[in-house]
Coordinates of C-alpha atoms in Angstrom, one line a residue:
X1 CA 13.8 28.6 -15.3
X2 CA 12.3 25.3 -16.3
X3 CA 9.6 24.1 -14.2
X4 CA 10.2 21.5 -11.2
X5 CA 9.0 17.8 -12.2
X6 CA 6.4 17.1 -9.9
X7 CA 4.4 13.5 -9.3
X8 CA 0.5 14.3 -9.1
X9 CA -1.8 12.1 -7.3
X10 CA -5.9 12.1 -6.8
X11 CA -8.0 14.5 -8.7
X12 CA -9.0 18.5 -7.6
X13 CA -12.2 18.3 -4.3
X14 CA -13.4 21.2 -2.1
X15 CA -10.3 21.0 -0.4
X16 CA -7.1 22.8 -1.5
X17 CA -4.7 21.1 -3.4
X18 CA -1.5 20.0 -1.2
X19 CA 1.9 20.5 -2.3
X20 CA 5.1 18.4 -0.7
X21 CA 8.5 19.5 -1.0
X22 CA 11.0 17.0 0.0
X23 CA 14.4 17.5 2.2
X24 CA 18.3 17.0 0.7
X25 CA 19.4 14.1 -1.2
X26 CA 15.4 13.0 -0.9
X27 CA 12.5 12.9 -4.4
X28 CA 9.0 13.1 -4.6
X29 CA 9.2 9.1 -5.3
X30 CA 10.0 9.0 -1.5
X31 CA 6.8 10.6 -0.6
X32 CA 4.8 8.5 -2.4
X33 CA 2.9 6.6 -0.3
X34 CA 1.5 9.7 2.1
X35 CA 1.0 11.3 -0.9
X36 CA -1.2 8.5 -2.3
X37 CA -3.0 8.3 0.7
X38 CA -3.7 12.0 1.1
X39 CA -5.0 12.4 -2.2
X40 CA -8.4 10.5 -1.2
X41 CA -10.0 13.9 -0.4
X42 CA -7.6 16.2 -2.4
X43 CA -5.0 16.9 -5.2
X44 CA -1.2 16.2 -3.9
X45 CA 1.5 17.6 -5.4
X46 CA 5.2 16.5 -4.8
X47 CA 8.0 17.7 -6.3
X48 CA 11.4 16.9 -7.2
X49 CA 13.5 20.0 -5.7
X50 CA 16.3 21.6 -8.0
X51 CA 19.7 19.6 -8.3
X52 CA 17.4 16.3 -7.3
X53 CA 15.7 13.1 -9.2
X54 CA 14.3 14.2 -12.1
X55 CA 14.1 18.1 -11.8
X56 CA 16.9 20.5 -13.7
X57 CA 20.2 21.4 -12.4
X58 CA 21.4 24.4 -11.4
X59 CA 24.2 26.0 -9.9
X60 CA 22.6 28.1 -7.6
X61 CA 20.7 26.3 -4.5
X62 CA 19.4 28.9 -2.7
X63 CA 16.2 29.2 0.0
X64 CA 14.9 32.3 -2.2
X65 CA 16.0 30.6 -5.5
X66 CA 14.0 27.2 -4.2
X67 CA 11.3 29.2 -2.8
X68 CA 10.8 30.8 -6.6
X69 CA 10.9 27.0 -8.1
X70 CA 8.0 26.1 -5.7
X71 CA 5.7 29.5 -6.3
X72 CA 6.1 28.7 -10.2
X73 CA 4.8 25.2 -9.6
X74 CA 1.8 26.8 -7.3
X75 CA 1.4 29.3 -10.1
X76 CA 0.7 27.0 -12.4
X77 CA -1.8 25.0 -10.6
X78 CA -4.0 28.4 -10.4
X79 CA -4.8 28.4 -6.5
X80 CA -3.2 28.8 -3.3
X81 CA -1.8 25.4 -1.8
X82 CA -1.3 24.2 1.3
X83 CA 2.0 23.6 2.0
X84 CA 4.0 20.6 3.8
X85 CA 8.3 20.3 3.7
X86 CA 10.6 18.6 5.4
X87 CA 13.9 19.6 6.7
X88 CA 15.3 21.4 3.4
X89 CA 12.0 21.4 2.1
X90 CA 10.5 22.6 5.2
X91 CA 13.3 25.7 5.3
X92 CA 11.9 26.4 1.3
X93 CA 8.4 26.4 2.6
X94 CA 9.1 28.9 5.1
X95 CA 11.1 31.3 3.1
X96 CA 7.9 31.1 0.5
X97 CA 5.4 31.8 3.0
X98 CA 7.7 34.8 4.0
X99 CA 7.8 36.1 0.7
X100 CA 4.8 35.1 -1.0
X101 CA 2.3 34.5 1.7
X102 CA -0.7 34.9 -0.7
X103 CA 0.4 31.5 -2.0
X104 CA 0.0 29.6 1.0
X105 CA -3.1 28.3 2.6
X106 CA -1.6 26.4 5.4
X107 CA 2.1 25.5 6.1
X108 CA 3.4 22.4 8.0
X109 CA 6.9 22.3 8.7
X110 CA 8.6 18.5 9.3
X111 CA 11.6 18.7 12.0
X112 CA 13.5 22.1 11.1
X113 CA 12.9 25.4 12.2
X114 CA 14.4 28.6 10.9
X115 CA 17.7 28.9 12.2
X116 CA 21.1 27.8 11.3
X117 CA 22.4 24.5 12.2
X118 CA 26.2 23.7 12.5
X119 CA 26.3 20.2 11.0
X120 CA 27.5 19.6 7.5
X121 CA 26.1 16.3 5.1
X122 CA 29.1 16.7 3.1
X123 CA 30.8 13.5 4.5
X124 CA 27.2 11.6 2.9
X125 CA 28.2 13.2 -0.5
X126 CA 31.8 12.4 -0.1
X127 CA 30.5 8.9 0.7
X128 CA 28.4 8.5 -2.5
X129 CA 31.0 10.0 -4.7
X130 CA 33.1 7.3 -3.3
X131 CA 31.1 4.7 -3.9
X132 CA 32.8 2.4 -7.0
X133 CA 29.8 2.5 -9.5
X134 CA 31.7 -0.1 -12.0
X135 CA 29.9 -3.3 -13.1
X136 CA 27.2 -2.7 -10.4
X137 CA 23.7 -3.9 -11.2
X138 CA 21.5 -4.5 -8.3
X139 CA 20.8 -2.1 -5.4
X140 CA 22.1 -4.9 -2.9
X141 CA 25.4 -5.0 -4.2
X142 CA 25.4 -0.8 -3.9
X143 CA 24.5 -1.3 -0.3
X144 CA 27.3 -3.6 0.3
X145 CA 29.7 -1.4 -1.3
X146 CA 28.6 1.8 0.7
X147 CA 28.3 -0.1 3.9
X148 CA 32.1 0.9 4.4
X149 CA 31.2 4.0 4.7
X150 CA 28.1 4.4 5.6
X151 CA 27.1 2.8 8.8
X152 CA 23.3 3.4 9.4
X153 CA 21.3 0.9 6.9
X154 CA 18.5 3.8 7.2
X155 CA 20.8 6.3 5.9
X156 CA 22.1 4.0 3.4
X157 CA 18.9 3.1 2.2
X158 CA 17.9 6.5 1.9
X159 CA 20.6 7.4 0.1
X160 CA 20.0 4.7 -2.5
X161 CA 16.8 5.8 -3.9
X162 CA 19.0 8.2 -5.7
X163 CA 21.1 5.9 -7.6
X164 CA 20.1 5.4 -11.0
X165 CA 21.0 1.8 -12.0
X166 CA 19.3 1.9 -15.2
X167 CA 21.5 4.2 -16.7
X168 CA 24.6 3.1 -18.1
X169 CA 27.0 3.7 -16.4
X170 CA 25.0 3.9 -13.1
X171 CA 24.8 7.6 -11.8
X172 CA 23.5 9.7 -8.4
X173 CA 20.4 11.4 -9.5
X174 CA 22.0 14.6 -7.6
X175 CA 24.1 17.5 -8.5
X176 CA 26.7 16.5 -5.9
X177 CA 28.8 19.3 -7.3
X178 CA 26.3 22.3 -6.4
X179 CA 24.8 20.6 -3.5
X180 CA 28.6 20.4 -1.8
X181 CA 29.5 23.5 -2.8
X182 CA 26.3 25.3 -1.3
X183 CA 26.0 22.8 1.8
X184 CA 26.5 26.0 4.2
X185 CA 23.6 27.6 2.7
X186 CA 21.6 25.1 2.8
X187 CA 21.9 24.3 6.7
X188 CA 22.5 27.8 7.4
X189 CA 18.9 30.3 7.3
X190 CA 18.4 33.5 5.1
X191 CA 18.4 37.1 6.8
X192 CA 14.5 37.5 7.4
X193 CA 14.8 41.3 8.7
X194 CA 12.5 43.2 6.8
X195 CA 10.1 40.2 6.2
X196 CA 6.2 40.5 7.9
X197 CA 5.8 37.3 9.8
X198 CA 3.5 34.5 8.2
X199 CA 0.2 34.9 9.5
X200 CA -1.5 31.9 8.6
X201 CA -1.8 28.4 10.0
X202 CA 1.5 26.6 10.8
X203 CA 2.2 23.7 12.2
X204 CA 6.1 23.0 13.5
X205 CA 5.8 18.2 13.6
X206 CA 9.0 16.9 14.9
X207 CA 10.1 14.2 15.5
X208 CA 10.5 13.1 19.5
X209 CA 13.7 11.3 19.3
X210 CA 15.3 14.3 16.9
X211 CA 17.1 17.1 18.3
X212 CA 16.4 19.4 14.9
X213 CA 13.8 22.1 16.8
X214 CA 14.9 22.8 20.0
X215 CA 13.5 24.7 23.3
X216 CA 15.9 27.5 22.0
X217 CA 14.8 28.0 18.4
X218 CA 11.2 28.3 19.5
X219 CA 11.8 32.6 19.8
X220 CA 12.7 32.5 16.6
X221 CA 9.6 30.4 15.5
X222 CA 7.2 32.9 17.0
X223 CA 8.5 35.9 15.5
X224 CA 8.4 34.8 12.0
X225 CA 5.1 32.3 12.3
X226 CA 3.1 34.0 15.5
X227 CA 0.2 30.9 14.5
X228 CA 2.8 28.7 15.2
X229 CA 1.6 25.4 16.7
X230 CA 3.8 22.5 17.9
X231 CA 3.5 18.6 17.7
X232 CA 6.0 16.0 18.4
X233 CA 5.6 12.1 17.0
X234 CA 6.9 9.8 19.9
X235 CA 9.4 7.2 19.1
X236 CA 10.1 9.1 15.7
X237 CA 13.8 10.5 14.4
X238 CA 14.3 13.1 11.7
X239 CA 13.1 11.0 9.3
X240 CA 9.6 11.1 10.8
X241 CA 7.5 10.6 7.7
X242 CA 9.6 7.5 7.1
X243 CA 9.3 6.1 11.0
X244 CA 6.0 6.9 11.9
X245 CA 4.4 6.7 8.1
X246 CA 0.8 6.2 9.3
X247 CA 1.0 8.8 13.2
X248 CA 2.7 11.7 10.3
X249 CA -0.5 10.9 7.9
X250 CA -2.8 10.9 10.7
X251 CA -1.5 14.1 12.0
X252 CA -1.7 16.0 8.7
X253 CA -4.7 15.1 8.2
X254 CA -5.9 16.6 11.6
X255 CA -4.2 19.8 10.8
X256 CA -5.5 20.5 6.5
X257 CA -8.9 18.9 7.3

């Protein structure tokens, strides 16, 4: 399997190196500015997940199958990392630390916990594969177009750092295909009986205003991450890295430092 394309910022310090794995339909580009940021006292890696932006496709999209793609990319950079996903990416950085706990330093995990969530994002991909990509040539026009099916400008804006306008035609940067067809997997959790819990330092960061880690999942949070600490951002949504840029920064930096 090919390697996942990763964006690199700052140079290698005392400090480990820290990798960031994105959530669904997201990139490394989207990370860019905490990742910038961070890198003043350390390496950052972010990555482009399989089936996403610039990384290869693949018709499996698996936690254990994602979890492989990121200890490759931790492989190669020769040391333990510490470790920070979000939603998708924070259920990838969980199963990893599960399985190959001698790869991870330090884990935060960004508004998911590891349980299975009933929702589906499937009406998003219907809504994209929707969208009438014909004579379309500016990112305004996109929005306009998937305004009609797509309500939240947030969402919609998200959704459109994936759309590739240089290429001709215009294409999603997403294996919509794969990504659909494995959707239950994806918000659903692996069976962990068997696994030894994660020992090392975790830190579970929601957002306030989300309703992604509840009271209820917290049971399950101790048993597989017994370190577990909890922070919440006030006035932040799922998208807490997005919201709260600077408070989600600040509160990494508390937590790896």
């Amino acid at each position: 399997m090919p390697l996942l394309t990763t964006l690199r910022h700052g140079t290698p310090t005392d400090l480990p190196p820290l990798l960031i794995v994105h959530g669904l339909f997201g990139s490394a580009r989207n990370w860019g500015a905490i990742a910038k940021r961070m890198s003043d006292s350390r390496a950052v890696v972010a990555v482009d997940m399989r089936n996403h932006a610039g990384s290869f496709w693949d018709e499996e999209h698996t936690y254990p199958a994602m979890a492989a793609d990121l200890a490759a990319v931790i492989e190669a950079e020769g040391q333990p990392m510490d470790v920070m996903g979000h939603s998708m990416g924070g259920k990838t950085a969980m199963w990893l630390a599960l399985n190959r706990p001698e790869l991870v330093n330090r884990l935060v995990v960004a508004d998911i916990a590891p349980v299975s969530y009933g929702h589906s994002q499937n009406h998003l991909i219907a809504a994209m594969r929707g969208l009438d990509l014909s004579g379309l040539d500016s990112r305004r026009e996109a929005d306009a177009r998937l305004a009609a099916t797509v309500k939240d400008p947030g969402v919609r804006a998200f959704l459109l750092q994936s759309l590739d306008l240089k290429a001709e035609p215009p294409c999603w940067r997403l294996n919509l295909d794969a990504l659909e067809r494995q959707m239950d997997l994806i918000t659903g959790w692996p069976d962990t009986s068997g696994l030894a819990p994660y020992t090392g330092p975790t830190l579970f960061l929601s957002g306030a205003l989300s309703d992604y880690v509840t009271p209820e999942a917290r049971p399950a949070i101790r048993a597989l991450f017994p370190q577990a600490r909890f922070a919440k951002l006030p006035g932040a949504g799922h998208w807490l890295h997005a919201e709260k840029p600077r408070d989600f920064e600040a509160t990494l930096r508390v937590f790896f430092d």
